Short mmCIF file of C-alpha atoms and ligand atoms in Angstrom, two decimals:
data_model
loop_
_atom_site.label_atom_id
_atom_site.label_comp_id
_atom_site.label_asym_id
_atom_site.label_seq_id
_atom_site.Cartn_x
_atom_site.Cartn_y
_atom_site.Cartn_z
CA MET R 1 104.96 122.56 97.26
CA GLN R 2 102.05 121.31 95.27
CA ALA R 3 101.38 122.67 91.78
CA GLU R 4 98.23 124.82 92.04
CA THR R 5 97.35 124.33 88.37
CA LYS R 6 96.92 120.58 88.66
CA ASP R 7 93.58 119.08 89.63
CA HIS R 8 92.90 116.37 92.22
CA ALA R 9 93.25 113.44 89.81
CA GLU R 10 96.58 114.69 88.47
CA LEU R 11 97.98 115.33 91.91
CA ALA R 12 96.70 111.97 93.19
CA ALA R 13 98.46 110.36 90.25
CA ILE R 14 101.76 111.90 91.46
CA PHE R 15 101.12 110.58 94.99
CA ASN R 16 100.21 107.18 93.58
CA LYS R 17 103.55 106.77 91.89
CA ASP R 18 104.98 105.58 95.21
CA GLU R 19 102.82 102.55 95.80
CA ALA R 20 104.43 101.58 99.08
CA ARG R 21 103.77 105.03 100.49
CA VAL R 22 100.14 104.89 99.39
CA ASP R 23 99.60 101.49 101.09
CA TRP R 24 101.25 102.75 104.28
CA HIS R 25 99.25 106.05 104.23
CA ASP R 26 96.05 104.09 103.68
CA GLU R 27 96.77 101.64 106.50
CA THR R 28 97.94 104.30 108.93
CA LEU R 29 94.83 106.38 108.58
CA TRP R 30 92.60 103.30 108.70
CA TRP R 31 94.30 102.42 111.96
CA VAL R 32 93.38 105.88 113.32
CA ARG R 33 89.80 105.33 112.09
CA GLN R 34 89.73 102.02 113.99
CA LYS R 35 90.98 103.72 117.15
CA ARG R 36 88.09 106.16 116.72
CA ASP R 37 85.64 103.25 116.44
CA LYS R 38 86.91 101.65 119.62
CA ALA R 39 86.79 104.95 121.55
CA VAL R 40 83.22 105.76 120.47
CA HIS R 41 81.77 102.27 121.01
CA VAL R 42 82.47 102.40 124.71
CA LEU R 43 80.09 105.35 125.04
CA PRO R 44 76.48 104.20 124.95
CA GLU R 45 75.43 107.85 124.68
CA TRP R 46 77.58 108.52 121.57
CA GLU R 47 74.58 109.01 119.22
CA THR R 48 72.92 111.32 121.73
CA LEU R 49 76.11 113.31 121.97
CA ARG R 50 76.29 113.64 118.22
CA GLU R 51 72.66 114.71 117.98
CA THR R 52 73.10 117.23 120.79
CA ALA R 53 76.17 118.72 119.11
CA SER R 54 74.37 118.96 115.86
CA GLN R 55 71.40 120.71 117.44
CA ILE R 56 73.67 123.18 119.36
CA LYS R 57 75.36 124.03 116.08
CA ASN R 58 71.99 124.44 114.34
CA ASN R 59 71.08 126.94 116.97
CA VAL R 60 74.47 128.71 116.53
CA LEU R 61 74.09 128.96 112.73
CA SER R 62 70.56 130.34 113.10
CA ASN R 63 71.66 132.98 115.59
CA LEU R 64 75.22 133.56 114.60
CA SER R 65 75.32 137.34 114.74
CA GLU R 66 73.73 137.44 118.19
CA TYR R 67 76.18 134.92 119.65
CA LEU R 68 79.14 136.71 118.09
CA GLN R 69 78.10 140.06 119.49
CA GLN R 70 77.48 138.45 122.88
CA PHE R 71 80.95 136.92 122.73
CA GLU R 72 82.51 140.25 121.71
CA ALA R 73 80.88 142.14 124.60
CA ASN R 74 81.92 139.49 127.17
CA ALA R 75 85.44 139.13 125.88
CA GLN R 76 85.88 142.92 125.88
CA ALA R 77 84.60 143.00 129.47
CA ASN R 78 87.36 140.47 130.25
CA GLY R 79 89.96 142.84 128.78
CA ILE R 80 90.41 141.04 125.45
CA ILE R 81 90.74 143.18 122.30
CA ILE R 82 88.48 142.09 119.48
CA HIS R 83 89.10 142.61 115.71
CA TRP R 84 86.84 141.68 112.84
CA ALA R 85 88.23 140.52 109.51
CA ALA R 86 86.05 140.24 106.45
CA ASP R 87 88.56 138.19 104.55
CA ALA R 88 92.01 136.61 104.58
CA ALA R 89 93.75 139.84 103.52
CA ALA R 90 92.17 141.78 106.37
CA HIS R 91 93.07 139.06 108.84
CA ASN R 92 96.76 139.02 107.74
CA ALA R 93 96.88 142.82 107.76
CA ILE R 94 95.62 142.90 111.39
CA VAL R 95 98.24 140.39 112.55
CA LEU R 96 101.05 142.29 110.79
CA GLU R 97 99.88 145.58 112.19
CA LEU R 98 99.77 144.21 115.77
CA LEU R 99 103.27 142.84 115.47
CA LEU R 100 104.82 145.90 113.85
CA ALA R 101 103.13 148.22 116.39
CA LYS R 102 105.18 146.47 119.07
CA GLY R 103 108.31 146.20 117.03
CA ILE R 104 108.02 142.38 117.03
CA ARG R 105 109.76 140.49 114.23
CA LYS R 106 109.29 136.88 115.42
CA LEU R 107 106.13 134.98 115.96
CA VAL R 108 105.49 131.53 117.41
CA LYS R 109 102.40 129.91 116.11
CA SER R 110 100.33 127.03 117.37
CA LYS R 111 98.30 124.97 115.00
CA SER R 112 95.68 127.04 113.31
CA MET R 113 94.13 125.83 110.01
CA LEU R 114 92.55 129.31 109.58
CA THR R 115 96.02 130.85 109.19
CA GLU R 116 96.76 128.19 106.56
CA GLU R 117 93.53 129.13 104.82
CA CYS R 118 94.61 132.80 104.91
CA HIS R 119 98.25 132.05 103.89
CA LEU R 120 99.39 134.08 106.92
CA ASN R 121 102.91 132.66 107.07
CA GLU R 122 103.72 133.76 103.49
CA HIS R 123 102.29 137.22 104.18
CA LEU R 124 104.25 137.73 107.32
CA GLU R 125 107.47 136.33 105.90
CA SER R 126 107.21 138.61 102.88
CA ASN R 127 107.02 141.47 105.37
CA GLY R 128 110.14 140.42 107.27
CA ILE R 129 108.47 138.54 110.17
CA GLU R 130 109.84 135.14 111.08
CA VAL R 131 107.08 132.61 111.81
CA ILE R 132 107.78 129.34 113.67
CA ASP R 133 105.05 126.69 113.77
CA SER R 134 105.29 125.07 117.16
CA ASP R 135 103.18 121.92 116.71
CA LEU R 136 105.62 119.16 115.94
CA GLY R 137 103.85 118.00 112.78
CA GLU R 138 103.37 121.61 111.58
CA ARG R 139 107.08 122.31 112.23
CA ILE R 140 108.12 119.29 110.22
CA VAL R 141 106.03 120.33 107.17
CA GLN R 142 107.30 123.92 107.63
CA LEU R 143 110.88 122.72 107.48
CA ALA R 144 109.97 120.71 104.36
CA LYS R 145 108.39 123.84 102.87
CA GLU R 146 105.09 122.05 102.42
CA PRO R 147 101.56 122.78 103.57
CA PRO R 148 99.94 120.34 106.07
CA SER R 149 98.35 117.33 104.39
CA HIS R 150 95.84 116.65 107.19
CA ILE R 151 94.11 118.99 109.63
CA VAL R 152 94.98 116.93 112.75
CA LEU R 153 98.03 114.95 111.55
CA PRO R 154 99.82 117.55 109.33
CA CYS R 155 102.77 115.38 108.33
CA ILE R 156 101.05 112.03 108.12
CA HIS R 157 102.33 111.66 104.54
CA LYS R 158 105.98 111.67 105.75
CA LYS R 159 107.96 108.68 106.85
CA LYS R 160 110.24 108.83 109.89
CA GLU R 161 113.31 108.49 107.65
CA GLU R 162 112.28 111.66 105.72
CA ILE R 163 111.80 113.46 109.00
CA GLY R 164 115.29 112.26 110.13
CA ASP R 165 116.76 113.77 106.92
CA LEU R 166 114.88 117.06 107.52
CA PHE R 167 116.14 117.29 111.05
CA HIS R 168 119.66 116.44 109.93
CA THR R 169 119.54 119.36 107.39
CA HIS R 170 117.85 121.94 109.58
CA LEU R 171 118.52 120.96 113.15
CA GLY R 172 121.88 119.26 112.81
CA THR R 173 120.93 115.74 114.01
CA PRO R 174 123.22 112.90 112.98
CA LYS R 175 122.64 111.71 109.42
CA GLY R 176 120.50 108.56 109.21
CA ASN R 177 119.07 108.86 112.71
CA ALA R 178 115.34 108.39 112.38
CA ASP R 179 114.55 107.25 115.90
CA PRO R 180 111.21 108.89 116.73
CA GLN R 181 112.09 109.39 120.42
CA PHE R 182 115.41 111.05 119.57
CA LEU R 183 113.81 113.26 116.93
CA THR R 184 111.00 114.30 119.24
CA GLU R 185 113.49 115.27 121.99
CA THR R 186 115.44 117.28 119.42
CA ALA R 187 112.31 119.11 118.34
CA ARG R 188 111.43 119.71 121.99
CA GLN R 189 114.76 121.36 122.71
CA HIS R 190 114.60 123.36 119.48
CA LEU R 191 111.05 124.63 120.14
CA ARG R 192 111.80 125.39 123.82
CA GLU R 193 114.39 127.94 122.76
CA ILE R 194 111.79 129.48 120.42
CA PHE R 195 109.10 129.66 123.09
CA LEU R 196 111.48 131.42 125.41
CA THR R 197 112.52 134.07 122.92
CA ARG R 198 109.32 134.99 121.11
CA ARG R 199 107.36 137.95 122.34
CA ALA R 200 104.24 137.17 120.30
CA ALA R 201 102.23 133.98 119.97
CA LEU R 202 99.36 133.17 117.65
CA THR R 203 96.93 130.29 118.33
CA GLY R 204 93.82 129.01 116.68
CA VAL R 205 90.47 128.72 118.52
CA ASN R 206 88.65 125.45 118.85
CA PHE R 207 85.62 126.81 120.74
CA ALA R 208 84.64 130.39 121.73
CA VAL R 209 82.00 130.63 124.41
CA ALA R 210 79.49 133.45 123.89
CA GLN R 211 78.23 133.33 127.47
CA THR R 212 81.67 134.01 129.06
CA GLY R 213 83.83 135.61 126.34
CA GLU R 214 86.49 132.91 126.81
CA PHE R 215 87.97 130.56 124.23
CA VAL R 216 89.39 127.03 124.30
CA VAL R 217 92.42 125.74 122.38
CA CYS R 218 92.99 121.98 122.21
CA THR R 219 96.48 120.53 121.63
CA ASN R 220 98.24 117.29 122.52
CA GLU R 221 101.69 118.86 122.99
CA GLY R 222 100.84 121.87 125.17
CA ASN R 223 102.47 124.12 122.54
CA ALA R 224 99.61 126.65 122.60
CA ASP R 225 100.08 127.13 126.30
CA MET R 226 103.87 127.42 126.09
CA GLY R 227 103.62 130.03 123.34
CA ALA R 228 100.76 132.05 124.77
CA HIS R 229 101.90 132.07 128.40
CA LEU R 230 105.46 133.16 127.63
CA ALA R 231 104.54 135.88 125.10
CA ASP R 232 103.64 139.51 125.74
CA ILE R 233 100.95 139.40 123.17
CA HIS R 234 98.63 136.49 122.34
CA ILE R 235 96.72 136.71 119.03
CA ALA R 236 93.93 134.17 118.53
CA SER R 237 92.49 133.71 115.05
CA MET R 238 88.95 132.29 114.94
CA GLY R 239 86.45 131.64 112.21
CA ILE R 240 83.00 132.99 112.95
CA GLU R 241 81.62 129.47 113.17
CA LYS R 242 83.72 128.56 116.22
CA ILE R 243 81.20 130.08 118.62
CA ILE R 244 79.19 127.98 121.03
CA PRO R 245 76.49 129.50 123.26
CA GLU R 246 77.37 128.35 126.79
CA ARG R 247 80.23 126.92 128.75
CA LYS R 248 78.23 123.78 129.58
CA HIS R 249 78.23 122.96 125.84
CA LEU R 250 82.01 122.54 125.92
CA GLY R 251 81.55 119.14 127.59
CA VAL R 252 79.64 117.84 124.53
CA PHE R 253 82.15 119.05 122.00
CA LEU R 254 85.29 118.13 123.94
CA ARG R 255 84.03 114.56 124.33
CA LEU R 256 83.30 114.32 120.63
CA LEU R 257 86.40 116.04 119.24
CA THR R 258 89.34 113.87 120.21
CA ARG R 259 87.50 110.55 120.13
CA SER R 260 86.67 111.34 116.52
CA ALA R 261 90.12 112.67 115.74
CA THR R 262 92.58 110.18 117.26
CA GLY R 263 90.53 107.85 119.44
CA GLN R 264 91.72 109.55 122.65
CA PRO R 265 89.07 110.11 125.37
CA ILE R 266 90.11 113.77 125.66
CA THR R 267 92.77 116.05 124.20
CA THR R 268 95.84 116.27 126.44
CA TYR R 269 95.55 120.02 126.85
CA SER R 270 92.19 121.81 126.58
CA SER R 271 93.31 125.28 127.56
CA HIS R 272 90.84 128.01 128.49
CA PHE R 273 91.84 131.62 127.83
CA ALA R 274 89.57 134.13 129.50
CA LYS R 275 91.59 137.28 130.18
CA PRO R 276 95.10 138.62 129.77
CA ARG R 277 97.51 138.56 132.63
CA GLN R 278 98.73 141.92 133.99
CA GLY R 279 100.89 143.72 131.46
CA LYS R 280 100.02 141.29 128.69
CA GLU R 281 97.53 141.46 125.82
CA ILE R 282 95.10 139.03 124.20
CA HIS R 283 93.70 139.89 120.75
CA ILE R 284 91.06 137.85 119.00
CA ILE R 285 90.54 138.22 115.24
CA ILE R 286 87.11 137.04 114.24
CA VAL R 287 87.25 136.04 110.58
CA ASP R 288 84.53 135.65 107.97
CA ASN R 289 86.44 134.80 104.74
CA GLY R 290 83.49 133.41 102.86
CA ARG R 291 81.71 131.81 105.76
CA THR R 292 78.64 134.04 105.57
CA ILE R 293 78.32 133.18 101.84
CA GLN R 294 78.33 129.51 102.81
CA LEU R 295 75.79 130.25 105.56
CA GLY R 296 73.55 131.66 102.80
CA ARG R 297 73.87 128.56 100.64
CA GLU R 298 71.07 126.53 102.09
CA ASP R 299 72.38 123.20 100.87
CA PHE R 300 75.88 123.78 102.26
CA ARG R 301 75.41 125.75 105.49
CA ASN R 302 75.70 122.60 107.58
CA SER R 303 79.37 122.41 106.65
CA LEU R 304 79.92 125.34 109.01
CA LYS R 305 79.17 122.93 111.91
CA CYS R 306 82.56 121.31 111.36
CA ILE R 307 84.80 121.05 114.48
CA ARG R 308 87.83 119.98 112.42
CA CYS R 309 88.34 116.54 113.91
CA GLY R 310 89.59 115.00 110.65
CA ALA R 311 87.47 111.81 111.06
CA CYS R 312 86.01 112.20 107.60
CA MET R 313 89.53 112.23 106.11
CA ASN R 314 90.68 109.14 108.05
CA THR R 315 87.75 107.10 106.82
CA CYS R 316 87.65 108.38 103.21
CA PRO R 317 88.96 105.75 100.73
CA VAL R 318 89.84 108.50 98.25
CA TYR R 319 91.74 110.65 100.77
CA ARG R 320 93.66 107.70 102.15
CA ARG R 321 94.87 106.67 98.73
CA SER R 322 95.43 110.10 97.21
CA GLY R 323 97.05 112.07 100.03
CA GLY R 324 96.11 115.43 101.46
CA HIS R 325 98.13 117.53 99.03
CA SER R 326 96.08 116.26 96.09
CA TYR R 327 93.22 118.47 97.35
CA HIS R 328 95.30 121.63 96.73
CA THR R 329 93.49 123.52 99.47
CA ALA R 330 94.19 124.21 103.16
CA ILE R 331 91.55 121.72 104.37
CA ALA R 332 91.79 118.48 102.47
CA GLY R 333 89.46 115.49 102.33
CA PRO R 334 85.65 115.33 102.22
CA ILE R 335 84.96 118.47 104.28
CA GLY R 336 87.62 120.46 102.45
CA SER R 337 85.95 119.50 99.19
CA ILE R 338 82.73 121.13 100.40
CA LEU R 339 84.35 124.24 101.89
CA ALA R 340 86.79 125.04 99.09
CA PRO R 341 84.27 125.55 96.20
CA ASN R 342 82.55 128.12 98.38
CA LEU R 343 85.75 130.18 98.32
CA ASP R 344 86.44 129.71 94.59
CA MET R 345 84.05 127.51 92.60
CA GLU R 346 86.18 127.48 89.47
CA LYS R 347 89.52 126.72 91.15
CA TYR R 348 88.10 123.92 93.27
CA ALA R 349 85.53 122.52 90.80
CA ASP R 350 87.38 119.18 90.74
CA LEU R 351 87.15 118.52 94.51
CA PRO R 352 83.53 117.47 94.96
CA PHE R 353 84.17 114.78 92.30
CA ALA R 354 87.10 113.37 94.37
CA SER R 355 84.72 111.08 96.33
CA THR R 356 83.08 107.69 95.91
CA LEU R 357 79.98 109.07 97.71
CA CYS R 358 80.11 106.00 99.86
CA GLY R 359 78.79 108.01 102.86
CA SER R 360 81.47 106.79 105.33
CA CYS R 361 82.38 110.44 106.06
CA THR R 362 78.77 111.24 107.01
CA ASN R 363 78.62 108.20 109.27
CA VAL R 364 81.63 109.22 111.34
CA CYS R 365 81.05 113.00 111.50
CA PRO R 366 80.58 113.87 115.13
CA VAL R 367 78.34 116.84 114.36
CA LYS R 368 76.26 114.97 111.75
CA ILE R 369 77.18 116.99 108.66
CA ASP R 370 75.60 115.35 105.56
CA ILE R 371 78.98 115.40 103.89
CA HIS R 372 78.38 113.02 100.97
CA GLN R 373 74.98 114.60 100.22
CA GLN R 374 76.72 118.04 100.02
CA LEU R 375 79.48 116.65 97.77
CA TYR R 376 76.73 115.32 95.46
CA LYS R 377 74.98 118.68 95.50
CA TRP R 378 78.17 120.57 94.77
CA ARG R 379 78.63 118.45 91.67
CA GLN R 380 75.29 119.61 90.34
CA VAL R 381 75.99 123.27 91.21
CA ILE R 382 79.43 123.14 89.50
CA VAL R 383 78.04 121.56 86.33
CA LYS R 384 75.15 124.01 86.28
CA ASN R 385 77.53 126.99 86.64
CA GLY R 386 79.66 125.72 83.81
CA TYR R 387 82.79 124.87 85.86
CA ALA R 388 82.93 121.14 85.06
CA PRO R 389 85.46 120.20 82.35
CA ALA R 390 83.83 120.06 78.88
CA ALA R 391 84.71 116.38 78.48
CA LYS R 392 83.05 115.48 81.80
CA LYS R 393 79.98 117.50 80.92
CA ALA R 394 79.68 115.91 77.49
CA ALA R 395 80.14 112.41 78.92
CA MET R 396 77.46 113.04 81.56
CA GLN R 397 75.05 114.33 78.92
CA LEU R 398 75.69 111.30 76.73
CA MET R 399 75.16 109.03 79.76
CA SER R 400 71.96 110.80 80.70
CA HIS R 401 70.64 110.41 77.10
CA THR R 402 71.62 106.76 77.02
CA LEU R 403 70.11 105.82 80.39
CA SER R 404 66.88 107.65 79.69
CA SER R 405 66.21 105.96 76.33
CA PRO R 406 65.67 102.15 76.26
CA ALA R 407 66.61 101.96 72.59
CA ALA R 408 69.88 103.93 73.07
CA TYR R 409 70.64 101.82 76.19
CA HIS R 410 70.24 98.47 74.35
CA THR R 411 72.25 99.69 71.34
CA ALA R 412 75.06 101.03 73.54
CA GLY R 413 75.18 97.77 75.55
CA LYS R 414 75.40 95.70 72.41
CA ALA R 415 78.10 97.93 70.90
CA GLY R 416 80.07 97.80 74.19
CA ARG R 417 79.95 94.02 74.40
CA TRP R 418 80.93 93.65 70.81
CA ALA R 419 83.86 96.11 71.16
CA LEU R 420 85.16 94.42 74.32
CA LYS R 421 85.09 91.05 72.54
CA TYR R 422 86.38 91.84 69.07
CA ILE R 423 88.36 95.12 69.32
CA PRO R 424 89.40 95.22 73.04
CA PHE R 425 92.26 97.70 72.27
CA ALA R 426 89.52 100.30 71.55
CA VAL R 427 88.83 100.43 75.25
CA ASN R 428 91.92 98.82 76.83
CA ASN R 429 94.28 101.68 76.12
CA LYS R 430 96.03 104.45 78.07
CA PHE R 431 93.53 107.07 76.90
CA ASN R 432 90.84 105.30 78.87
CA THR R 433 91.32 106.71 82.43
CA TRP R 434 89.14 103.99 83.95
CA TYR R 435 91.29 101.24 82.41
CA ARG R 436 94.53 102.83 83.78
CA GLN R 437 93.85 101.56 87.29
CA ARG R 438 91.80 98.43 86.51
CA ASP R 439 91.20 95.57 84.11
CA MET R 440 88.21 95.87 81.83
CA PRO R 441 85.61 93.14 82.62
CA GLU R 442 85.00 90.12 80.47
CA PRO R 443 81.95 90.98 78.31
CA PRO R 444 78.89 88.85 79.00
CA LYS R 445 77.39 86.97 76.06
CA GLN R 446 74.13 88.83 76.36
CA SER R 447 72.47 91.51 78.42
CA PHE R 448 70.16 90.70 81.29
CA GLY R 449 67.26 91.98 79.14
CA GLU R 450 68.11 89.56 76.39
CA TRP R 451 68.53 86.65 78.83
CA TYR R 452 65.24 87.46 80.49
CA HIS R 453 63.45 87.71 77.16
CA LYS R 454 64.74 84.32 76.13
CA ASN R 455 64.33 82.39 79.40
CA ARG R 456 61.55 83.89 81.39
CA LYS R 457 59.11 85.49 79.03
CA LYS R 458 58.22 82.10 77.61
CA LYS R 459 57.12 80.63 80.97
S1 SF4 Q 501 83.22 117.39 108.64
FE1 SF4 Q 501 82.75 116.27 110.50
S2 SF4 Q 501 84.18 114.46 110.44
FE2 SF4 Q 501 84.99 116.03 108.97
S3 SF4 Q 501 86.46 117.20 110.11
FE3 SF4 Q 501 84.48 118.30 110.25
S4 SF4 Q 501 83.59 117.56 112.17
FE4 SF4 Q 501 85.16 116.11 111.64
#
């Protein structure tokens, strides 16, 4: 488990100790990013799709309460039971209550980042409920007692040999066998037994349709269907932002989602749940947990358009080389760094700084979230609210003074060139965090200003 007290840079330094893993993590995610590029470039209408999705989400965010109430009424008419949860604690209490009311002590869960955000597993387990994550990647990190490091590829930080060791310890596979096909088959058999014996299943919600009261869950393994169809009670946890107005809008989002996530044209299973079968129950828990606060933050409300494709992570040079756990929050990467400070500005004050602001995340986002602009804005809010470390604040103030005064700028430049030339150890030392990863540059003989004064002013 990651240490919660460490910040992104410290946690990234731990990940960076294994250079081979960093290179491989970087290359693997870049390969996924390239698959995404190939999949989107075959669609001439890609930009139109992105713009349409962005506009649909704009409409949703401007009329959220109406769409949610419409969804509630239609879902109830379909026989679904709706619950509202203001925060993570309320969400977890509802799930526990539903299970205990039926005397259920075992739950099978299909990938839901919202339950990670709410720390549902810990809550249920501390109340004597066994939770099994059924997505293969989720199950692997669960066996390793780690949180997911990526929203779509939860165990992307793990090598197949490590997974082989985990399966050997927990599922009794032969020691040293890391053959992916063998391990997948083992997981399949192991999960099949769980699907057949659990009476309750919990899934996430990718899209909830206000017009019909149905919801759609996307998986590549069919695990949501296996869990939900075999259980007596299906609980679906959805954030309030998952609503879309009409069924026809699904086509736009489903085309965007998986192309952006893994480069596939469509998710293997896009399962529609509209009403419970006879004798079974479907419950939907509609969760706020800070989302209405974000909706009220004008500069950041666009982040609620996110459809959790993970494309911004796959392209982010910082994420690729620091690993998902360095973000110490349920949703890592660029979008997580925008969402987390909304929940706790002090605890996640480091995250908006974990970016080069290169804008690659914004370029790939299928719903056109201005991600790098929001990261830049969070930095200002965090500093203004006094949550930036004192050293960073002092350095920024010094930099601001230096860059806004020509005299201070020239003096600082001269002093820097002199120091690099005559006392390089003053800057080339382990206390200089910039130097730790790089070589300091050769100092030029003169500044551009001095050169210009000498060579051009005379002409
Ligand atoms: S912010 Fe955009 S790119 Fe990132 S996960 Fe959300 S939808 Fe995908």
